[in-house]
Amino acid sequence: MDFRMLGPLEILDGPRNVVPTAPKPRQVIALLLMRRNTLVQTSELIDELWESDPPASAMTTLQTYIYKLRKILTARNSEEILFTRPGGYTLAIPDRSVDLHRFETEAGEGKSLLKNGDPAGAAEALRRSLALWRGSALVDVVPGGLLSSYVTRLEEFRERTLDLRIEADLQLGRHQELISELKSLVLSRPLHENVHASLMIALHRSGRRHEALEVYQVLRRSMIDNLGLEPGKELRALHQALLSEATGGVLYERHQQPVLVEPDRGPVGHPEPEEQPVAAAPRPAAAPGVPAPAQLPPDIADFTGRESIVDQAPALLAGVGEHDRPPTAPAVAVISGMPGVGKSALAVHMSHTVRPFFEGGQLYADLRGSTGRGTDPSEVLHGFLRTLGVAESEIPADLEERSKLFRSTTVGRRLLILLDDVSSLADVRSLLPGDPECSVVITSRRRLHGLGGAWNINLDAMDTAEGRELLARIIGSARVRRERNAANQLMETVGGHPLAVRCIGGRLSGSPGLTLSGLATQLNCSEKLLDELRLGELDVRSRYDFSYEGLGRVEQSVFRLLSILPPRRFTADSVVELLGSDSRSVEHLLQRFVDSHLINIVRWEDGGAHYEFPELTRVYARERLLDTLSGDGLEHGGIWPDRRRC
C-alpha cells in the first residue's frame, strides 16, 4: 500500500483509494499515519476527535473506528499493521511507503547539497521533494487540535523547502525564469520577507532595479499598515545596497553563504568556507533602544534532582547539537504533574539553565490556571508587547490581532517564554511566538494534549534518594547522615512529595533539637497528616484544594470514594464493583483523574490498566471523604482503619 498525506489523504491499494469516507475515521488514520511506528495514546485520539467535549461513548466509538480501519488495512495484507498497544495504538508501516517520508528525505538531501556548494544538485533534489505535493497537506481531512498543529508544521516545512529551491535557482543564475513565480508567491505571501528579498534580487539581476525598489516599498507599506513594523535588518540592508550608487554588486547572505550578484549575471566569487568563514548574521536581541527582557523568576538555590530532564534541556529547547533539518516551529516543553510536585521550580531552573542560549531575552507570565481566576491571555500579550518595545497606541484590543502582532514582533528574536500554571490549550495558542528560534516552557496541573511535537514532561514525586538529598540541603547533610533510616521513613510517609519534604525540612531547620526519628513518629501518629505539612506559605493541602475544586460534583464524589479501596493499587473493575457503575463511565472518570495527575497508571496487565494513588493524594482523598461523612452525621470508623494509630 502507498500512503499519501501531502494533499488529499490517500491509501492506495493498487489503483484504488481505500480511505474511509466518514470524517472521523479519516482523522484517526491521518493521526496514526502522522505518528506511524510510534504509540498514539487513546487520550490523544479522543482529544483529536472531540477536543474538550467527548461523549460518554467516546472509547467505544473509537474502538469501532479502529476495528473498521483494521479491516481495511488487512484486506490485502497478510500481516496486521494496526496494533493495539497498552494505552493506545500503533500503525506499523515502512517509511518508504509514505510520501511525507520521501519528501523529508529529498528535502534534507537538497539542503545538504546547497550547504556544501552544489546548487545544481540541490535544485533537482528540492524540485523532486516539492513535486510530491498534490495540494495542501491533508486538505480533505477536518483536523482537530493535534492534527492542525502537524498540518501547520508540514506547510511551514514546505514553504521553507520552496525558499531553499528558489535560493538554489538564484545561485545558478536562473533569475529571469524565477521572476514570474516569485511575483505569484508575493501575492500569496504578502508579508513574507524572504520571498520579497528573492524577487528583489531576481529583478536586480535582470537589470530591473527600479522594480526591485518598488517591491520593497510595497512590502514596507504593507508591514506598517498591518503589523506596525518595519522590514527586518537583512531586507533593509538589501534595499540600501540597491539604492546606493555602487550597484555593481550586492552582498546578500543566507545560510552563512555570501553571494555576490550582478545585473544579468549569476553568482560570482563563492569563497571556500574553510578559507573565508562567514559568521551568521546576528539576530537582533530587541527593538532599538529597548533592553532585552529578563523576566524569569529567581532560581531556587537548593534545587535538587531531575537531572535527566535538566540535562536534555539544551538540546530540546535551545537546539544545541546536530539536527537533520532546521526547526520550523518554536520548541515547546510542557511540564505537568500532581499538586506540589515542583512543576514551577523545575520550569524556572530549566529555563535558567538554557538562558544563555536566548540572547533575545526571556518573558514570563503566571496564568494562575489552577486558582479558577486565570489571567486573561489578552492581558499577558499586552504586557509582552510593551516589554518588546511596541507602543501602547499600536497594540490592538482584539485578542486574535494581539496574537498576530506578537508573532510578528517575535520574528528575528531568540526568546525564551515561560508560561506558568496554564489551565488549557486555549490559553497557550495565542501566546506562542512566531520565530522557530524561540522556545516555550509551560507548566500545567493537567496534561495538555494537542500540542504537536511538544516535549511532554510528566513530573512524578521524588525517589527516596532525591528526597533525602533535598532534605540534606535544607537541614544539613550531617543530620541526615546521622539518621539515615529515619530520613528514609520520612520520605516514605510523604511519598517523596517535594513540597511536603520542604515542609518537613522547614520544621526540622527551625527546631534544631527535633530529631528526624521524633518527627517521623509524630507524622505517623497524626490523624490529619496534612495538618503537619503546613509551614507558613508552604501548605500541601491548599495545593490539592485547587485541583479538587476543579472537578465536577460527580467526579469529586468518585475521587473521595476511591480512598475506600484497601490496596494502594486498583483496577477499573474494582472501581466498577465499588460504585456499581458501568465500565465505560468508570474508565472515563479514571482517565480524567489520570489527566489531572490525581492518580497514576502504574502498569498494564491482562488488557487493563492498574492505577495507583500517590501517597499524599490518597491521604487527601481520605480526608475529604471523612469530612463529608462527618458533615452528614455518619459514623465512619469502620470504613477505613486508621493506619496511623500509635
PDB file of C-alpha atoms in Angstrom, residues 197-441:
ATOM      1  CA  ALA A 197      14.048  39.552  -0.997  1.00  0.00           C
ATOM      2  CA  SER A 198      14.352  36.814  -3.622  1.00  0.00           C
ATOM      3  CA  LEU A 199      12.157  38.763  -6.038  1.00  0.00           C
ATOM      4  CA  MET A 200      14.222  41.925  -5.463  1.00  0.00           C
ATOM      5  CA  ILE A 201      17.428  40.004  -6.235  1.00  0.00           C
ATOM      6  CA  ALA A 202      15.942  38.374  -9.347  1.00  0.00           C
ATOM      7  CA  LEU A 203      14.710  41.730 -10.666  1.00  0.00           C
ATOM      8  CA  HIS A 204      18.018  43.408  -9.920  1.00  0.00           C
ATOM      9  CA  ARG A 205      19.988  40.690 -11.704  1.00  0.00           C
ATOM     10  CA  SER A 206      17.696  41.152 -14.691  1.00  0.00           C
ATOM     11  CA  GLY A 207      18.518  44.856 -14.861  1.00  0.00           C
ATOM     12  CA  ARG A 208      15.167  45.950 -13.377  1.00  0.00           C
ATOM     13  CA  ARG A 209      16.429  47.773 -10.309  1.00  0.00           C
ATOM     14  CA  HIS A 210      13.518  50.227 -10.192  1.00  0.00           C
ATOM     15  CA  GLU A 211      11.050  47.313  -9.943  1.00  0.00           C
ATOM     16  CA  ALA A 212      13.131  45.751  -7.173  1.00  0.00           C
ATOM     17  CA  LEU A 213      12.950  49.019  -5.208  1.00  0.00           C
ATOM     18  CA  GLU A 214       9.195  49.187  -5.777  1.00  0.00           C
ATOM     19  CA  VAL A 215       8.797  45.647  -4.375  1.00  0.00           C
ATOM     20  CA  TYR A 216      10.478  46.820  -1.175  1.00  0.00           C
ATOM     21  CA  GLN A 217       8.254  49.895  -0.866  1.00  0.00           C
ATOM     22  CA  VAL A 218       5.070  47.841  -1.346  1.00  0.00           C
ATOM     23  CA  LEU A 219       6.187  45.377   1.329  1.00  0.00           C
ATOM     24  CA  ARG A 220       7.190  48.160   3.730  1.00  0.00           C
ATOM     25  CA  ARG A 221       3.817  49.901   3.422  1.00  0.00           C
ATOM     26  CA  SER A 222       2.006  46.598   3.906  1.00  0.00           C
ATOM     27  CA  MET A 223       4.026  45.713   7.017  1.00  0.00           C
ATOM     28  CA  ILE A 224       3.498  49.137   8.585  1.00  0.00           C
ATOM     29  CA  ASP A 225      -0.247  49.115   7.820  1.00  0.00           C
ATOM     30  CA  ASN A 226      -0.850  45.551   9.004  1.00  0.00           C
ATOM     31  CA  LEU A 227       1.775  44.974  11.687  1.00  0.00           C
ATOM     32  CA  GLY A 228       3.109  48.369  12.673  1.00  0.00           C
ATOM     33  CA  LEU A 229       6.620  47.078  11.894  1.00  0.00           C
ATOM     34  CA  GLU A 230       9.465  47.954   9.557  1.00  0.00           C
ATOM     35  CA  PRO A 231      11.048  45.210   7.398  1.00  0.00           C
ATOM     36  CA  GLY A 232      13.838  43.221   9.023  1.00  0.00           C
ATOM     37  CA  LYS A 233      17.523  44.093   9.153  1.00  0.00           C
ATOM     38  CA  GLU A 234      18.575  41.860   6.206  1.00  0.00           C
ATOM     39  CA  LEU A 235      15.916  43.229   3.888  1.00  0.00           C
ATOM     40  CA  ARG A 236      16.710  46.830   4.846  1.00  0.00           C
ATOM     41  CA  ALA A 237      20.392  46.182   4.099  1.00  0.00           C
ATOM     42  CA  LEU A 238      19.492  44.783   0.671  1.00  0.00           C
ATOM     43  CA  HIS A 239      17.321  47.831  -0.021  1.00  0.00           C
ATOM     44  CA  GLN A 240      20.123  50.219   0.954  1.00  0.00           C
ATOM     45  CA  ALA A 241      22.564  48.377  -1.307  1.00  0.00           C
ATOM     46  CA  LEU A 242      20.170  48.735  -4.241  1.00  0.00           C
ATOM     47  CA  LEU A 243      19.734  52.443  -3.500  1.00  0.00           C
ATOM     48  CA  SER A 244      23.470  53.122  -3.399  1.00  0.00           C
ATOM     49  CA  GLU A 245      25.309  54.297  -6.497  1.00  0.00           C
ATOM     50  CA  ALA A 246      27.733  51.401  -6.212  1.00  0.00           C
ATOM     51  CA  THR A 247      25.295  48.968  -7.688  1.00  0.00           C
ATOM     52  CA  GLY A 248      27.867  46.766  -9.329  1.00  0.00           C
ATOM     53  CA  GLY A 249      27.277  44.165  -6.643  1.00  0.00           C
ATOM     54  CA  VAL A 250      25.019  43.362  -3.734  1.00  0.00           C
ATOM     55  CA  LEU A 251      26.120  41.129  -0.908  1.00  0.00           C
ATOM     56  CA  TYR A 252      23.142  39.050   0.135  1.00  0.00           C
ATOM     57  CA  GLU A 253      23.760  36.437   2.777  1.00  0.00           C
ATOM     58  CA  ARG A 254      21.788  33.316   3.532  1.00  0.00           C
ATOM     59  CA  HIS A 255      22.798  30.183   5.377  1.00  0.00           C
ATOM     60  CA  GLN A 256      26.214  31.739   6.067  1.00  0.00           C
ATOM     61  CA  GLN A 257      26.954  31.581   2.281  1.00  0.00           C
ATOM     62  CA  PRO A 258      27.759  35.034   0.844  1.00  0.00           C
ATOM     63  CA  VAL A 259      26.756  35.514  -2.797  1.00  0.00           C
ATOM     64  CA  LEU A 260      27.850  38.461  -4.932  1.00  0.00           C
ATOM     65  CA  VAL A 261      25.155  39.165  -7.516  1.00  0.00           C
ATOM     66  CA  GLU A 262      25.372  41.447 -10.515  1.00  0.00           C
ATOM     67  CA  PRO A 263      22.888  42.506 -13.229  1.00  0.00           C
ATOM     68  CA  ASP A 264      22.431  39.910 -15.984  1.00  0.00           C
ATOM     69  CA  ARG A 265      24.857  37.528 -14.301  1.00  0.00           C
ATOM     70  CA  GLY A 266      24.715  34.663 -11.915  1.00  0.00           C
ATOM     71  CA  PRO A 267      26.507  34.447  -8.587  1.00  0.00           C
ATOM     72  CA  VAL A 268      30.231  35.034  -8.577  1.00  0.00           C
ATOM     73  CA  GLY A 269      33.030  34.790  -6.086  1.00  0.00           C
ATOM     74  CA  HIS A 270      31.896  31.871  -3.868  1.00  0.00           C
ATOM     75  CA  PRO A 271      34.647  31.684  -1.261  1.00  0.00           C
ATOM     76  CA  GLU A 272      35.573  28.336   0.177  1.00  0.00           C
ATOM     77  CA  PRO A 273      34.167  28.154   3.746  1.00  0.00           C
ATOM     78  CA  GLU A 274      37.472  26.990   5.180  1.00  0.00           C
ATOM     79  CA  GLU A 275      39.332  29.907   3.529  1.00  0.00           C
ATOM     80  CA  GLN A 276      36.864  32.680   4.299  1.00  0.00           C
ATOM     81  CA  PRO A 277      34.474  31.585   7.028  1.00  0.00           C
ATOM     82  CA  VAL A 278      31.466  33.846   7.307  1.00  0.00           C
ATOM     83  CA  ALA A 279      29.599  34.084  10.583  1.00  0.00           C
ATOM     84  CA  ALA A 280      25.809  34.015  10.598  1.00  0.00           C
ATOM     85  CA  ALA A 281      24.182  37.420  10.705  1.00  0.00           C
ATOM     86  CA  PRO A 282      23.418  38.271  14.350  1.00  0.00           C
ATOM     87  CA  ARG A 283      19.775  38.116  15.341  1.00  0.00           C
ATOM     88  CA  PRO A 284      18.530  41.327  16.933  1.00  0.00           C
ATOM     89  CA  ALA A 285      18.052  40.934  20.669  1.00  0.00           C
ATOM     90  CA  ALA A 286      15.324  43.543  20.955  1.00  0.00           C
ATOM     91  CA  ALA A 287      13.892  46.598  19.277  1.00  0.00           C
ATOM     92  CA  PRO A 288      16.295  49.539  19.038  1.00  0.00           C
ATOM     93  CA  GLY A 289      16.597  51.245  22.419  1.00  0.00           C
ATOM     94  CA  VAL A 290      14.639  48.513  24.208  1.00  0.00           C
ATOM     95  CA  PRO A 291      16.644  46.279  26.579  1.00  0.00           C
ATOM     96  CA  ALA A 292      16.288  42.536  26.184  1.00  0.00           C
ATOM     97  CA  PRO A 293      13.707  41.310  28.732  1.00  0.00           C
ATOM     98  CA  ALA A 294      14.899  39.169  31.646  1.00  0.00           C
ATOM     99  CA  GLN A 295      11.645  38.287  33.401  1.00  0.00           C
ATOM    100  CA  LEU A 296      12.404  34.794  34.711  1.00  0.00           C
ATOM    101  CA  PRO A 297      11.689  34.396  38.440  1.00  0.00           C
ATOM    102  CA  PRO A 298      14.828  33.810  40.547  1.00  0.00           C
ATOM    103  CA  ASP A 299      16.098  30.236  40.500  1.00  0.00           C
ATOM    104  CA  ILE A 300      15.894  28.100  43.653  1.00  0.00           C
ATOM    105  CA  ALA A 301      19.289  27.900  45.335  1.00  0.00           C
ATOM    106  CA  ASP A 302      18.752  24.383  46.688  1.00  0.00           C
ATOM    107  CA  PHE A 303      17.064  22.897  43.599  1.00  0.00           C
ATOM    108  CA  THR A 304      17.559  19.136  43.750  1.00  0.00           C
ATOM    109  CA  GLY A 305      17.158  16.178  41.402  1.00  0.00           C
ATOM    110  CA  ARG A 306      15.512  15.960  37.982  1.00  0.00           C
ATOM    111  CA  GLU A 307      18.980  15.656  36.408  1.00  0.00           C
ATOM    112  CA  SER A 308      17.861  13.583  33.420  1.00  0.00           C
ATOM    113  CA  ILE A 309      15.286  16.237  32.459  1.00  0.00           C
ATOM    114  CA  VAL A 310      17.560  19.229  33.000  1.00  0.00           C
ATOM    115  CA  ASP A 311      20.360  17.570  31.003  1.00  0.00           C
ATOM    116  CA  GLN A 312      18.080  17.287  27.955  1.00  0.00           C
ATOM    117  CA  ALA A 313      17.006  20.945  28.023  1.00  0.00           C
ATOM    118  CA  PRO A 314      19.882  22.464  25.970  1.00  0.00           C
ATOM    119  CA  ALA A 315      19.266  20.054  23.079  1.00  0.00           C
ATOM    120  CA  LEU A 316      15.462  20.063  23.128  1.00  0.00           C
ATOM    121  CA  LEU A 317      14.847  23.723  23.979  1.00  0.00           C
ATOM    122  CA  ALA A 318      17.917  25.551  22.661  1.00  0.00           C
ATOM    123  CA  GLY A 319      18.715  23.279  19.704  1.00  0.00           C
ATOM    124  CA  VAL A 320      22.243  22.560  20.924  1.00  0.00           C
ATOM    125  CA  GLY A 321      23.738  19.678  18.942  1.00  0.00           C
ATOM    126  CA  GLU A 322      23.377  18.179  15.486  1.00  0.00           C
ATOM    127  CA  HIS A 323      19.985  18.247  13.751  1.00  0.00           C
ATOM    128  CA  ASP A 324      18.824  16.787  10.447  1.00  0.00           C
ATOM    129  CA  ARG A 325      16.714  19.769   9.444  1.00  0.00           C
ATOM    130  CA  PRO A 326      16.111  23.335  10.625  1.00  0.00           C
ATOM    131  CA  PRO A 327      13.253  23.978  13.030  1.00  0.00           C
ATOM    132  CA  THR A 328      10.053  25.354  11.530  1.00  0.00           C
ATOM    133  CA  ALA A 329       8.184  25.911  14.793  1.00  0.00           C
ATOM    134  CA  PRO A 330       9.190  27.003  18.301  1.00  0.00           C
ATOM    135  CA  ALA A 331      10.321  24.244  20.671  1.00  0.00           C
ATOM    136  CA  VAL A 332       7.730  23.679  23.400  1.00  0.00           C
ATOM    137  CA  ALA A 333       8.176  21.856  26.721  1.00  0.00           C
ATOM    138  CA  VAL A 334       5.067  21.045  28.775  1.00  0.00           C
ATOM    139  CA  ILE A 335       5.624  20.124  32.432  1.00  0.00           C
ATOM    140  CA  SER A 336       2.605  18.613  34.167  1.00  0.00           C
ATOM    141  CA  GLY A 337       2.205  16.752  37.437  1.00  0.00           C
ATOM    142  CA  MET A 338       0.284  16.409  40.673  1.00  0.00           C
ATOM    143  CA  PRO A 339      -0.183  19.394  43.024  1.00  0.00           C
ATOM    144  CA  GLY A 340       3.006  20.482  44.761  1.00  0.00           C
ATOM    145  CA  VAL A 341       5.303  18.174  42.782  1.00  0.00           C
ATOM    146  CA  GLY A 342       7.620  21.025  41.760  1.00  0.00           C
ATOM    147  CA  LYS A 343       6.488  21.895  38.238  1.00  0.00           C
ATOM    148  CA  SER A 344       7.196  25.614  38.549  1.00  0.00           C
ATOM    149  CA  ALA A 345      10.504  25.007  40.333  1.00  0.00           C
ATOM    150  CA  LEU A 346      11.674  22.704  37.527  1.00  0.00           C
ATOM    151  CA  ALA A 347      10.462  25.101  34.825  1.00  0.00           C
ATOM    152  CA  VAL A 348      12.313  28.042  36.373  1.00  0.00           C
ATOM    153  CA  HIS A 349      15.505  26.042  36.977  1.00  0.00           C
ATOM    154  CA  MET A 350      15.442  24.537  33.484  1.00  0.00           C
ATOM    155  CA  SER A 351      14.840  27.984  31.957  1.00  0.00           C
ATOM    156  CA  HIS A 352      17.810  29.449  33.818  1.00  0.00           C
ATOM    157  CA  THR A 353      19.925  26.540  32.584  1.00  0.00           C
ATOM    158  CA  VAL A 354      19.275  27.409  28.913  1.00  0.00           C
ATOM    159  CA  ARG A 355      19.008  31.184  29.369  1.00  0.00           C
ATOM    160  CA  PRO A 356      22.447  31.920  27.838  1.00  0.00           C
ATOM    161  CA  PHE A 357      21.248  30.469  24.513  1.00  0.00           C
ATOM    162  CA  PHE A 358      18.422  33.041  24.217  1.00  0.00           C
ATOM    163  CA  GLU A 359      20.119  36.358  23.597  1.00  0.00           C
ATOM    164  CA  GLY A 360      16.775  37.942  22.715  1.00  0.00           C
ATOM    165  CA  GLY A 361      15.675  37.674  26.349  1.00  0.00           C
ATOM    166  CA  GLN A 362      13.150  35.817  28.462  1.00  0.00           C
ATOM    167  CA  LEU A 363       9.453  36.524  29.030  1.00  0.00           C
ATOM    168  CA  TYR A 364       7.404  35.188  31.961  1.00  0.00           C
ATOM    169  CA  ALA A 365       3.701  35.057  32.812  1.00  0.00           C
ATOM    170  CA  ASP A 366       1.769  33.337  35.608  1.00  0.00           C
ATOM    171  CA  LEU A 367      -1.613  32.418  34.130  1.00  0.00           C
ATOM    172  CA  ARG A 368      -2.998  31.213  37.518  1.00  0.00           C
ATOM    173  CA  GLY A 369      -4.963  28.468  35.820  1.00  0.00           C
ATOM    174  CA  SER A 370      -5.247  26.288  38.933  1.00  0.00           C
ATOM    175  CA  THR A 371      -6.873  29.027  41.020  1.00  0.00           C
ATOM    176  CA  GLY A 372     -10.031  29.290  38.926  1.00  0.00           C
ATOM    177  CA  ARG A 373      -9.264  33.013  38.426  1.00  0.00           C
ATOM    178  CA  GLY A 374      -6.949  32.687  35.470  1.00  0.00           C
ATOM    179  CA  THR A 375      -5.076  35.591  33.901  1.00  0.00           C
ATOM    180  CA  ASP A 376      -6.561  36.749  30.591  1.00  0.00           C
ATOM    181  CA  PRO A 377      -4.173  35.811  27.712  1.00  0.00           C
ATOM    182  CA  SER A 378      -5.015  39.171  26.141  1.00  0.00           C
ATOM    183  CA  GLU A 379      -3.533  40.938  29.168  1.00  0.00           C
ATOM    184  CA  VAL A 380      -0.463  38.709  29.034  1.00  0.00           C
ATOM    185  CA  LEU A 381       0.034  39.623  25.369  1.00  0.00           C
ATOM    186  CA  HIS A 382      -0.346  43.299  26.207  1.00  0.00           C
ATOM    187  CA  GLY A 383       2.468  43.024  28.750  1.00  0.00           C
ATOM    188  CA  PHE A 384       4.687  41.032  26.394  1.00  0.00           C
ATOM    189  CA  LEU A 385       4.227  43.513  23.537  1.00  0.00           C
ATOM    190  CA  ARG A 386       5.003  46.519  25.746  1.00  0.00           C
ATOM    191  CA  THR A 387       8.115  44.745  27.023  1.00  0.00           C
ATOM    192  CA  LEU A 388       9.245  44.107  23.441  1.00  0.00           C
ATOM    193  CA  GLY A 389       9.001  47.796  22.598  1.00  0.00           C
ATOM    194  CA  VAL A 390       5.589  48.050  20.909  1.00  0.00           C
ATOM    195  CA  ALA A 391       3.968  51.406  21.605  1.00  0.00           C
ATOM    196  CA  GLU A 392       0.710  51.431  23.574  1.00  0.00           C
ATOM    197  CA  SER A 393      -1.114  53.078  20.680  1.00  0.00           C
ATOM    198  CA  GLU A 394      -0.090  50.253  18.309  1.00  0.00           C
ATOM    199  CA  ILE A 395      -1.450  47.398  20.451  1.00  0.00           C
ATOM    200  CA  PRO A 396      -4.875  46.281  19.173  1.00  0.00           C
ATOM    201  CA  ALA A 397      -7.712  45.479  21.581  1.00  0.00           C
ATOM    202  CA  ASP A 398      -8.711  42.196  19.944  1.00  0.00           C
ATOM    203  CA  LEU A 399      -7.035  39.029  21.278  1.00  0.00           C
ATOM    204  CA  GLU A 400      -6.504  37.498  17.840  1.00  0.00           C
ATOM    205  CA  GLU A 401      -4.963  40.685  16.485  1.00  0.00           C
ATOM    206  CA  ARG A 402      -2.705  40.966  19.530  1.00  0.00           C
ATOM    207  CA  SER A 403      -1.602  37.383  18.976  1.00  0.00           C
ATOM    208  CA  LYS A 404      -0.772  38.107  15.328  1.00  0.00           C
ATOM    209  CA  LEU A 405       1.205  41.181  16.313  1.00  0.00           C
ATOM    210  CA  PHE A 406       3.066  39.178  18.987  1.00  0.00           C
ATOM    211  CA  ARG A 407       4.033  36.506  16.447  1.00  0.00           C
ATOM    212  CA  SER A 408       5.274  39.188  14.069  1.00  0.00           C
ATOM    213  CA  THR A 409       7.157  41.039  16.809  1.00  0.00           C
ATOM    214  CA  THR A 410       8.982  37.898  17.924  1.00  0.00           C
ATOM    215  CA  VAL A 411      10.305  37.168  14.431  1.00  0.00           C
ATOM    216  CA  GLY A 412      14.054  37.765  14.445  1.00  0.00           C
ATOM    217  CA  ARG A 413      14.303  37.454  18.222  1.00  0.00           C
ATOM    218  CA  ARG A 414      15.617  34.368  20.000  1.00  0.00           C
ATOM    219  CA  LEU A 415      13.288  34.441  23.006  1.00  0.00           C
ATOM    220  CA  LEU A 416      12.560  32.019  25.827  1.00  0.00           C
ATOM    221  CA  ILE A 417       8.992  32.250  27.138  1.00  0.00           C
ATOM    222  CA  LEU A 418       7.858  30.672  30.433  1.00  0.00           C
ATOM    223  CA  LEU A 419       4.082  30.278  30.873  1.00  0.00           C
ATOM    224  CA  ASP A 420       3.355  29.077  34.400  1.00  0.00           C
ATOM    225  CA  ASP A 421       0.156  27.390  35.645  1.00  0.00           C
ATOM    226  CA  VAL A 422      -1.710  27.077  32.339  1.00  0.00           C
ATOM    227  CA  SER A 423      -5.200  25.593  32.520  1.00  0.00           C
ATOM    228  CA  SER A 424      -5.910  24.756  28.861  1.00  0.00           C
ATOM    229  CA  LEU A 425      -4.587  24.816  25.314  1.00  0.00           C
ATOM    230  CA  ALA A 426      -6.858  27.766  24.572  1.00  0.00           C
ATOM    231  CA  ASP A 427      -4.660  29.901  26.848  1.00  0.00           C
ATOM    232  CA  VAL A 428      -1.472  28.694  25.160  1.00  0.00           C
ATOM    233  CA  ARG A 429      -2.194  29.003  21.451  1.00  0.00           C
ATOM    234  CA  SER A 430      -2.461  32.798  21.401  1.00  0.00           C
ATOM    235  CA  LEU A 431       0.817  33.119  23.349  1.00  0.00           C
ATOM    236  CA  LEU A 432       3.077  31.083  21.073  1.00  0.00           C
ATOM    237  CA  PRO A 433       5.806  33.150  19.347  1.00  0.00           C
ATOM    238  CA  GLY A 434       6.339  33.397  15.613  1.00  0.00           C
ATOM    239  CA  ASP A 435      10.033  32.566  15.248  1.00  0.00           C
ATOM    240  CA  PRO A 436      11.179  28.905  15.262  1.00  0.00           C
ATOM    241  CA  GLU A 437      14.314  30.012  17.113  1.00  0.00           C
ATOM    242  CA  CYS A 438      12.132  30.872  20.122  1.00  0.00           C
ATOM    243  CA  SER A 439      11.222  28.308  22.776  1.00  0.00           C
ATOM    244  CA  VAL A 440       8.365  27.987  25.244  1.00  0.00           C
ATOM    245  CA  VAL A 441       8.201  26.268  28.646  1.00  0.00           C
TER     246      VAL A 441
END
